[in-house]
XYZ file of C-alpha atoms in Angstrom:
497
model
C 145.369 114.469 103.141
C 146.918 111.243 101.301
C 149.179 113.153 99.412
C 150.502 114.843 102.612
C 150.940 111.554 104.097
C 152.845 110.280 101.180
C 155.221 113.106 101.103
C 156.143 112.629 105.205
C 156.466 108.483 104.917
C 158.581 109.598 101.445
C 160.698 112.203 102.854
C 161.162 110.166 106.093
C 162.411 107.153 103.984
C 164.731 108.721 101.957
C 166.210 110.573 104.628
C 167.027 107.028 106.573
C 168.210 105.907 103.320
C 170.232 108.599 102.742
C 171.963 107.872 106.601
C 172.814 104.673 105.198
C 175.158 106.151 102.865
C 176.275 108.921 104.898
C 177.349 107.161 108.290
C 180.712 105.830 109.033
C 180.082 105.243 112.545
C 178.290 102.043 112.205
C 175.355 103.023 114.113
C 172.757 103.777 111.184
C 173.167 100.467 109.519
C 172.043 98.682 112.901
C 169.402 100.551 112.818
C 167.995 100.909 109.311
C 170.089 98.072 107.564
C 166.295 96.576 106.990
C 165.523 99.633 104.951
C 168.518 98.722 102.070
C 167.161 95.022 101.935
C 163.236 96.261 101.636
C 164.611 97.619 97.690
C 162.634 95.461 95.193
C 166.174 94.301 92.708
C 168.335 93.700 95.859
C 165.252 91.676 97.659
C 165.079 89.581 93.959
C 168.904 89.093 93.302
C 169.110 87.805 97.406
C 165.945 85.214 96.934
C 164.631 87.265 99.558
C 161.194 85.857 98.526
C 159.318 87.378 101.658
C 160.123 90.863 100.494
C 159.537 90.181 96.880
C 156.074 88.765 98.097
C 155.021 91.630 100.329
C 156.058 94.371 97.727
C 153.907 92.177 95.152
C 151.149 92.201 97.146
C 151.697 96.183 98.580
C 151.827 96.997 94.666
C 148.477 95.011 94.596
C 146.628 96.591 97.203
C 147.759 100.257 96.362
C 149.244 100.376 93.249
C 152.969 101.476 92.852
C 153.048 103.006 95.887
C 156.667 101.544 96.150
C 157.665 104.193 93.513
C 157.034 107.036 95.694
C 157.611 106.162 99.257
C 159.867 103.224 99.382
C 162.225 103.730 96.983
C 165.121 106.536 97.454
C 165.240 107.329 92.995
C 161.878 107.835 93.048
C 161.429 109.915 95.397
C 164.480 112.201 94.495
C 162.917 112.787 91.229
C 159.550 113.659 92.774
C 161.718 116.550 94.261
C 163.521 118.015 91.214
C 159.737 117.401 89.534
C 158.363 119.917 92.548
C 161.074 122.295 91.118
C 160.178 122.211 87.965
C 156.528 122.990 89.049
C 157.577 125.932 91.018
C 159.001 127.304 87.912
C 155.749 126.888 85.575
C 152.772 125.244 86.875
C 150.614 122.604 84.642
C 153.327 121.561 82.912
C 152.706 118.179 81.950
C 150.577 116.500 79.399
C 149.218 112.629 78.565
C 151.663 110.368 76.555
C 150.975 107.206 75.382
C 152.622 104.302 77.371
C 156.269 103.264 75.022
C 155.498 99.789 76.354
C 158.189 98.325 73.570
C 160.820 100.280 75.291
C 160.153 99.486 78.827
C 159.726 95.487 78.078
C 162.752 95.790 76.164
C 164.581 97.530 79.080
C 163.630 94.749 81.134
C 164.719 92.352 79.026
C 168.230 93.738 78.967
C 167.624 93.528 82.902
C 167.110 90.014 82.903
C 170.218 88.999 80.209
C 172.339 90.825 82.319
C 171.341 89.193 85.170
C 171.930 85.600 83.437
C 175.034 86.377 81.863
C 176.324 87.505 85.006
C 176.950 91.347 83.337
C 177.332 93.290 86.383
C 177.654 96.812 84.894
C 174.401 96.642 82.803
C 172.890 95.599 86.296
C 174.741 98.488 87.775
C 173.261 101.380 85.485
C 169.470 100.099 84.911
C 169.136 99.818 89.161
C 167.078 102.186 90.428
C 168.441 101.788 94.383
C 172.298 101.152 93.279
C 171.771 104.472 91.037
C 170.788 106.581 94.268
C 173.024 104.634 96.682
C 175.976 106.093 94.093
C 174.991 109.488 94.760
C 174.755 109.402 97.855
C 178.040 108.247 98.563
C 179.954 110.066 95.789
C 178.604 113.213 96.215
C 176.879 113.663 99.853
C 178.833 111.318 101.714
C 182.462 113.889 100.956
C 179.911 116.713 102.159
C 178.772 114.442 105.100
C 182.730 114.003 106.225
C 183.886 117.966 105.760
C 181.082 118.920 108.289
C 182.013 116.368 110.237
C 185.502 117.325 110.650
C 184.355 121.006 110.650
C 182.477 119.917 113.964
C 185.817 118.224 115.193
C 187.695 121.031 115.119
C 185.159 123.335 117.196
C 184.655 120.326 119.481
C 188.516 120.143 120.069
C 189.192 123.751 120.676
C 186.801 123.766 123.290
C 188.201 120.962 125.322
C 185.668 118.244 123.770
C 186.184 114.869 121.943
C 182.408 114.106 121.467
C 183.371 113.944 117.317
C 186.271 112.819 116.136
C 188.122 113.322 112.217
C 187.646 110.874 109.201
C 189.531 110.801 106.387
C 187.476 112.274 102.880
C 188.318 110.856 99.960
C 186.531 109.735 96.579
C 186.884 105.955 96.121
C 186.642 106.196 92.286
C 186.450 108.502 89.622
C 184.544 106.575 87.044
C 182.144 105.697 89.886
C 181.756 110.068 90.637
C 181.563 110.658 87.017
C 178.507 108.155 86.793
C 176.675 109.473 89.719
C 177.608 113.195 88.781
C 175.740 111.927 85.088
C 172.838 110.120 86.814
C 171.956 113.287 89.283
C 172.199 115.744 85.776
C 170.807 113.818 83.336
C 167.253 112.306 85.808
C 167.119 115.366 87.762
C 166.595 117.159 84.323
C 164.116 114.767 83.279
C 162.199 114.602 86.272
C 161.940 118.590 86.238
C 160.759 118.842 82.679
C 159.075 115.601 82.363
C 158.319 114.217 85.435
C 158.849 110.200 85.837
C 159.578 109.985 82.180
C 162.731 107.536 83.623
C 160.474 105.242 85.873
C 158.211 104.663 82.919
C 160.083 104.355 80.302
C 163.806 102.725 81.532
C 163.501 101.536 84.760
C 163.230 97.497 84.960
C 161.334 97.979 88.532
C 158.911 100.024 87.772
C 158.004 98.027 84.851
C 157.370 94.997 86.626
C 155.241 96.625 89.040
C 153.295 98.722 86.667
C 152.132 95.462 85.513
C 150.997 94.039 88.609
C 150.058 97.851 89.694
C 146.751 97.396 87.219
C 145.062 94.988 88.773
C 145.341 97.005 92.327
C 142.361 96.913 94.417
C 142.783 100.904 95.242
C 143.467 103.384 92.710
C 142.346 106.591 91.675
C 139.066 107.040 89.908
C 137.669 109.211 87.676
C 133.899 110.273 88.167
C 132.753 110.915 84.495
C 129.610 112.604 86.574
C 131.621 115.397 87.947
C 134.726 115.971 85.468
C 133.969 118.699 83.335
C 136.884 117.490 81.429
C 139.621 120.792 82.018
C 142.077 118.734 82.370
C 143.882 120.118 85.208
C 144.832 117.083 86.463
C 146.493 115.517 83.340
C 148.853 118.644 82.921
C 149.528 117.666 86.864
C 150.274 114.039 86.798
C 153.787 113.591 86.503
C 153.733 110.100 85.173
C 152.059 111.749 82.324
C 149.069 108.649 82.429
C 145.987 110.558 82.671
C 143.960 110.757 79.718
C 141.487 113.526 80.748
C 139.530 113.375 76.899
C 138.745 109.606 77.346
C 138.581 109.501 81.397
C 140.905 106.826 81.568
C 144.253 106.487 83.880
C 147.139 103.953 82.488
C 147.492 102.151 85.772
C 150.586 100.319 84.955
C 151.980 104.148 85.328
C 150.736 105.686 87.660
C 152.573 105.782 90.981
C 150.202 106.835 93.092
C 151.176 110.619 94.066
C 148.085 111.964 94.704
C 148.668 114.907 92.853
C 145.404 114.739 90.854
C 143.350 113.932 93.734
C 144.437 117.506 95.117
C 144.654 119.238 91.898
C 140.547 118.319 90.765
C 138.427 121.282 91.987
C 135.221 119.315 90.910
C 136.571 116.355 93.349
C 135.944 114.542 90.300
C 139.185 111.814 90.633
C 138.955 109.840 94.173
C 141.332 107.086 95.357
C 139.308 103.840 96.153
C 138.486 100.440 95.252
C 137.937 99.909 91.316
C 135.130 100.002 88.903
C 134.343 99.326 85.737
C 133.642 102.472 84.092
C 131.951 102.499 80.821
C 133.709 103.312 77.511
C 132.444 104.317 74.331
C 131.605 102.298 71.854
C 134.144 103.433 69.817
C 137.168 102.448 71.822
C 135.711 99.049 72.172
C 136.846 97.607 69.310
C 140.611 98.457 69.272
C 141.647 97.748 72.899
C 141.516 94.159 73.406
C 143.947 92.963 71.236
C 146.894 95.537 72.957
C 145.957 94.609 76.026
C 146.194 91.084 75.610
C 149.580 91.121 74.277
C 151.148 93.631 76.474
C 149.943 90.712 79.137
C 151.472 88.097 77.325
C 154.862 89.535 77.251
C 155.499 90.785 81.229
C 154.300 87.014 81.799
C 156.855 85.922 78.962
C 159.266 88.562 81.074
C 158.045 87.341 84.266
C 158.938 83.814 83.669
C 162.617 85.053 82.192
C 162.712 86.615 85.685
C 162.288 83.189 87.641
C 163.969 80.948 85.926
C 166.830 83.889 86.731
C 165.987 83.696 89.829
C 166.526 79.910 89.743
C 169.512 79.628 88.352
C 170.826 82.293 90.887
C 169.378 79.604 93.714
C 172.011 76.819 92.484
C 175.116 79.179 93.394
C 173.975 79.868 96.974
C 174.965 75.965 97.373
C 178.386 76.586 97.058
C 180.395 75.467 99.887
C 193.227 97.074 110.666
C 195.297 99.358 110.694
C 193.960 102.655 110.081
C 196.935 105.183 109.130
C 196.399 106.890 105.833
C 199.479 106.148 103.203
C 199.167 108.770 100.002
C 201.982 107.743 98.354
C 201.323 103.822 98.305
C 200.628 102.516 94.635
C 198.429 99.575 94.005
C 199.904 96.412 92.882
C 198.525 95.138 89.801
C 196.891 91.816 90.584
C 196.168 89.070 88.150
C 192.989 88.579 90.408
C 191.100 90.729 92.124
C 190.281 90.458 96.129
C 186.385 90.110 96.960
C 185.720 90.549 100.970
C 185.052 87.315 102.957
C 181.274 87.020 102.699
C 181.264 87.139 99.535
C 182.020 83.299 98.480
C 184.003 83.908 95.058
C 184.231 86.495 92.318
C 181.410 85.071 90.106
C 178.767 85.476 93.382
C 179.380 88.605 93.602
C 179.472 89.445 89.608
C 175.859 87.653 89.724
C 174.783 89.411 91.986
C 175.695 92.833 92.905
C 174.259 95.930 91.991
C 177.160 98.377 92.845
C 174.965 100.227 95.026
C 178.355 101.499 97.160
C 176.428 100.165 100.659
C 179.585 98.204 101.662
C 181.940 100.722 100.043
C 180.268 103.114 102.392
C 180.310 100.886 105.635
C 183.875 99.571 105.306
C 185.709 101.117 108.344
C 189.570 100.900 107.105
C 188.687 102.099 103.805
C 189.601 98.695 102.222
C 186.776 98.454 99.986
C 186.620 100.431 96.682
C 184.793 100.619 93.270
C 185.943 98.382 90.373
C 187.263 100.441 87.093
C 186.784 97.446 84.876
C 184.661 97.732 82.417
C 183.347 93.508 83.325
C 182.742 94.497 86.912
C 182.332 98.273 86.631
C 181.295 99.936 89.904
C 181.588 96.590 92.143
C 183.520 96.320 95.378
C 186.792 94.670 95.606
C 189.451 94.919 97.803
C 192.944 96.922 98.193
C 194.947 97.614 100.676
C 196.671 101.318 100.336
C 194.801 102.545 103.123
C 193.891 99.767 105.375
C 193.689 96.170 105.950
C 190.630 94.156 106.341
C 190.585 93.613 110.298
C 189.568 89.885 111.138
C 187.064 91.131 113.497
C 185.391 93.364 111.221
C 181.428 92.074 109.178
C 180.117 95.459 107.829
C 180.206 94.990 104.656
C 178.895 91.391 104.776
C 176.146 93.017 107.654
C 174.920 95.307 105.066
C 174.579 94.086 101.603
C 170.739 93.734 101.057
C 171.253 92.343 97.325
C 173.062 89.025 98.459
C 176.690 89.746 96.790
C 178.256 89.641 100.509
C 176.665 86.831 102.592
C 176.180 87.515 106.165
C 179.600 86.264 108.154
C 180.652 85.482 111.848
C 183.972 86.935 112.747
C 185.342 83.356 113.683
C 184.195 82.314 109.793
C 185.769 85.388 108.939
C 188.762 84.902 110.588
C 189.239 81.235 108.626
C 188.282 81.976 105.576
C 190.900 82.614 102.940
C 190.203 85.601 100.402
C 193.893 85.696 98.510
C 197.563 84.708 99.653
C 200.563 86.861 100.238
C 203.034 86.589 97.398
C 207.030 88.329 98.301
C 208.880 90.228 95.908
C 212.345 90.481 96.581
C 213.002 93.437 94.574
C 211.048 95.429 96.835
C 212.099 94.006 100.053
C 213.638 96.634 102.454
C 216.261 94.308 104.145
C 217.849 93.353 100.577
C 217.409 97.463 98.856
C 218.376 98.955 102.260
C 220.254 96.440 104.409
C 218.102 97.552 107.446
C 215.805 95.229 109.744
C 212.144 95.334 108.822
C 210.205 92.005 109.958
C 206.688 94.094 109.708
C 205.083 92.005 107.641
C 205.432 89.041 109.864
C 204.798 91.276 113.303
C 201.211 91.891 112.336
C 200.218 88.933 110.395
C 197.055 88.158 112.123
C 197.253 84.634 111.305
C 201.190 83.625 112.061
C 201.487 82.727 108.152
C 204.423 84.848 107.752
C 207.771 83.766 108.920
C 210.883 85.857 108.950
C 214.067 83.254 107.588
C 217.850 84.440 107.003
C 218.088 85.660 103.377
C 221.143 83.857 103.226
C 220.934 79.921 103.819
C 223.566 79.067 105.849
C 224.389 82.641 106.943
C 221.710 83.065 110.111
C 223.486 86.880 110.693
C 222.471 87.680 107.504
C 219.484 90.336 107.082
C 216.213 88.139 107.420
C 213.395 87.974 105.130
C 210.097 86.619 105.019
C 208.710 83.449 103.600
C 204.618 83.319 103.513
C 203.058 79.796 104.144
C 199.737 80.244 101.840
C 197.966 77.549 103.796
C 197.699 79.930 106.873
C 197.538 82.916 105.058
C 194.128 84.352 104.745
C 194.552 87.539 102.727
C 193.347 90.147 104.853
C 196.531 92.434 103.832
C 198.073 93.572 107.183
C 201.348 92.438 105.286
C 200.929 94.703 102.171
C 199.400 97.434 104.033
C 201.734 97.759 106.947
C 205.165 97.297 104.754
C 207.131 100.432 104.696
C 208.826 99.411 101.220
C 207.794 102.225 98.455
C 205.910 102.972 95.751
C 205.140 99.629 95.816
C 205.292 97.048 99.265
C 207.290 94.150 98.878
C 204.639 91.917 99.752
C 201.368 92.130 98.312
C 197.995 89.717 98.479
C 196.853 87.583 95.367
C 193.005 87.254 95.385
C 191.183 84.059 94.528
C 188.480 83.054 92.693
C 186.787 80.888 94.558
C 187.202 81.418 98.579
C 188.486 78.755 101.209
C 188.334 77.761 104.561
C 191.210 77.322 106.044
């Protein structure tokens, strides 16, 4: 009966996860937005301390029951794992815990995190790592039936759906979650959760709090005849069916040995001491006690991270696709309003893709850097980022893009418009243009005779940067190609205007 119950409340979560990812309507992220910010890494990296606490203390109660109904990795694996048990049944077998590996893991975690070393971040998080799937590789899927539906709709007279554009935002961004889905779907079909216990930062810090949970599963040493049917079924391979003893710091609470005992020999309850023999006495303690001392060594890394994040939070469209638009190269990038400056968002971000996925005018894309790999920054090929738009701010659960009001929005300067003349279609082609000025949302663009005391002569525009608040309406909506003749510089550090 539990493990039924865990499999609904899983597949139920990851489904709503998974909606996240997939909807461009807006709708889902009203909704379920609380569902993104409930992830353990995004909840630390935001200070959300409430969640942090309440996942502490649900990790206390039931053990790492986060693992396998809360968060969308987890649960994926769990699926290819029920593959690979379809193919051969009792496939798995006890392993000893590689505690070196895992508390080095999370070390790496936690220097990343100080130095500010987005990418590492990127690749060790367990939500960012699913969120990257889903939108790479579901969220195309999700678009083509869309469109498919469209179509049908349209031929018979109805506008109920209407088309989106489907395209992949970056390449290095696919190839990683095309990687991630082959190489932990593999594992998790021949091995089980070999990832969450040996690589993943999360489930290391809550396998240490998970074994002092008040309810776990038990072992009767009455009952068990010792066949150790449930050991070859625990995917978390942390059931020691010789020695009757469970590595709680593993386990993630499945359920799968509960159902799998014929003797009803394992039971999930509050815990008891269970007598060892006298021969394992003598060699425990000293393991235990150091394994202790370094997640509270790793644990205090953690929060003075968390700290030193604290100090930075002090800190002060159109919509027609262009294909043959290149990107300027900028000397630095564009981060959306929200997001304060560049190094916020390098400290905290997980490239999880949630705001790639919610931006509207298909502004927002993956960095190729290898400094910022995956993160979202700005360009403006396809769109503009409309004044009255707060998605991406609305949705980022890990603190990267602080929640914005469209009226900050509108005064708050991302980049300025800088003019190149070689470009400029009144000077190549000798034709009136003036776009650029026509749907500056902000007046900061002025159209001036190009020649000074000519005013017949073909105008051109000069940008006043104090008005300007990069949004790219100019760069987007100029007609001049390959490259438009005006183009936004980002900055560092974002202003009000």
């Amino acid at each position: 009966m539990l493990k039924k119950i865990r499999q609904i409340v899983a597949a139920l979560s990851i489904v709503l996860i998974t909606l996240l990812f997939l909807d461009f309507t807006g709708v889902a992220h009203k909704w379920l937005g609380w569902m993104a910010k409930i992830q353990f890494l995004p909840a630390v990296l935001s200070l959300n301390l409430i969640v942090v606490a309440a996942l502490i203390v649900l990790t206390l109660i039931f053990g790492r029951i986060y693992c396998s109904v809360i968060c969308p990795l987890g649960i994926m694996q769990d699926g290819f794992a029920w593959l690979g048990k379809r193919s051969k049944k009792n496939r798995y077998r006890y392993s000893k815990a590689k505690n070196a590996l895992r508390y080095v893991m999370l070390g790496v975690m936690v220097i990343a995190i100080l130095l500010g070393i987005g990418s590492v971040v990127a690749l060790l998080a367990p939500y960012s790592a699913y969120g990257r799937i889903a939108q790479s590789l579901l969220a195309p899927l999700w678009q083509w039936g869309n469109n498919l539906l469209a179509s049908w709709a349209e031929s018979a007279d109805s506008y109920r759906f209407y088309t989106v554009d489907v395209w992949l935002r970056g390449g290095i961004t696919l190839g990683v979650a095309v990687g991630t889905l082959v190489i932990l779907g593999y594992l998790a079909w021949r091995n089980g959760r070999t990832y969450c216990n040996t690589i993943c930062p999360v489930g290391t810090v809550l396998g240490f709090f998970a074994r002092f949970s008040l309810l776990r599963p038990v072992i009767d040493t009455s009952k068990c005849n010792s066949c150790g049917l449930c050991a070859r079924n625990c995917k978390a391979a942390c059931i020691n069916s010789k020695e009757h003893t469970i590595d709680y710091s593993r386990c993630v609470t499945c359920f799968d040995c509960i159902g799998k005992c014929h003797k009803g020999a394992i039971s999930y309850g509050r815990r008891r001491s269970v007598p060892k023999p006298a021969a394992t006495k003598t060699a425990e303690p000293e393991t235990v006690d150091n394994s202790r001392r370094n997640m509270l060594a790793v644990a205090g890394a953690i929060a003075a991270t968390a700290a030193l994040r604290a100090q930075e939070k002090t800190v002060d469209g159109g919509l027609a696709t262009i294909i043959d638009k290149k990107r300027p190269e900028r000397k630095t990038r564009i981060v959306p309003p929200g997001a304060l400056s560049i190094r916020n968002v390098e400290s905290h971000c997980t490239a999880c893709q949630l705001c790639v996925a919610a931006c509207p005018n298909g502004v927002l894309r993956p960095s190729t850097k290898l400094d910022t790999l995956m993160q979202p920054e700005s360009s403006y090929e396809r769109g503009y980022c409309r004044p009255e738009c707060t998605r991406c701010s609305d949705v980022c659960p890990a603190g990267a893009i602080r929640p914005i009001t469209r009226a900050e929005k509108s005064s708050t300067q991302i980049g300025h418009a800088v003019w190149v003349k070689a470009n400029c279609i009144p000077l190549t082609d000798g034709v009136e243009c003036g776009n650029c000025a026509r749907h500056c949302p902000t007046g900061a663009i002025t159209m001036v005779p190009s020649e000074r005391n000519d005013d017949t002569s073909r105008k051109i525009p000069v940008v006043n940067t104090e008005r300007c608040i990069g949004c790219g309406a100019c760069e987007n909506l100029c007609p001049a190609r390959p490259f438009s003749a005006i183009y936004v510089e980002g900055h560092e550090i974002h202003r009000t205007i």
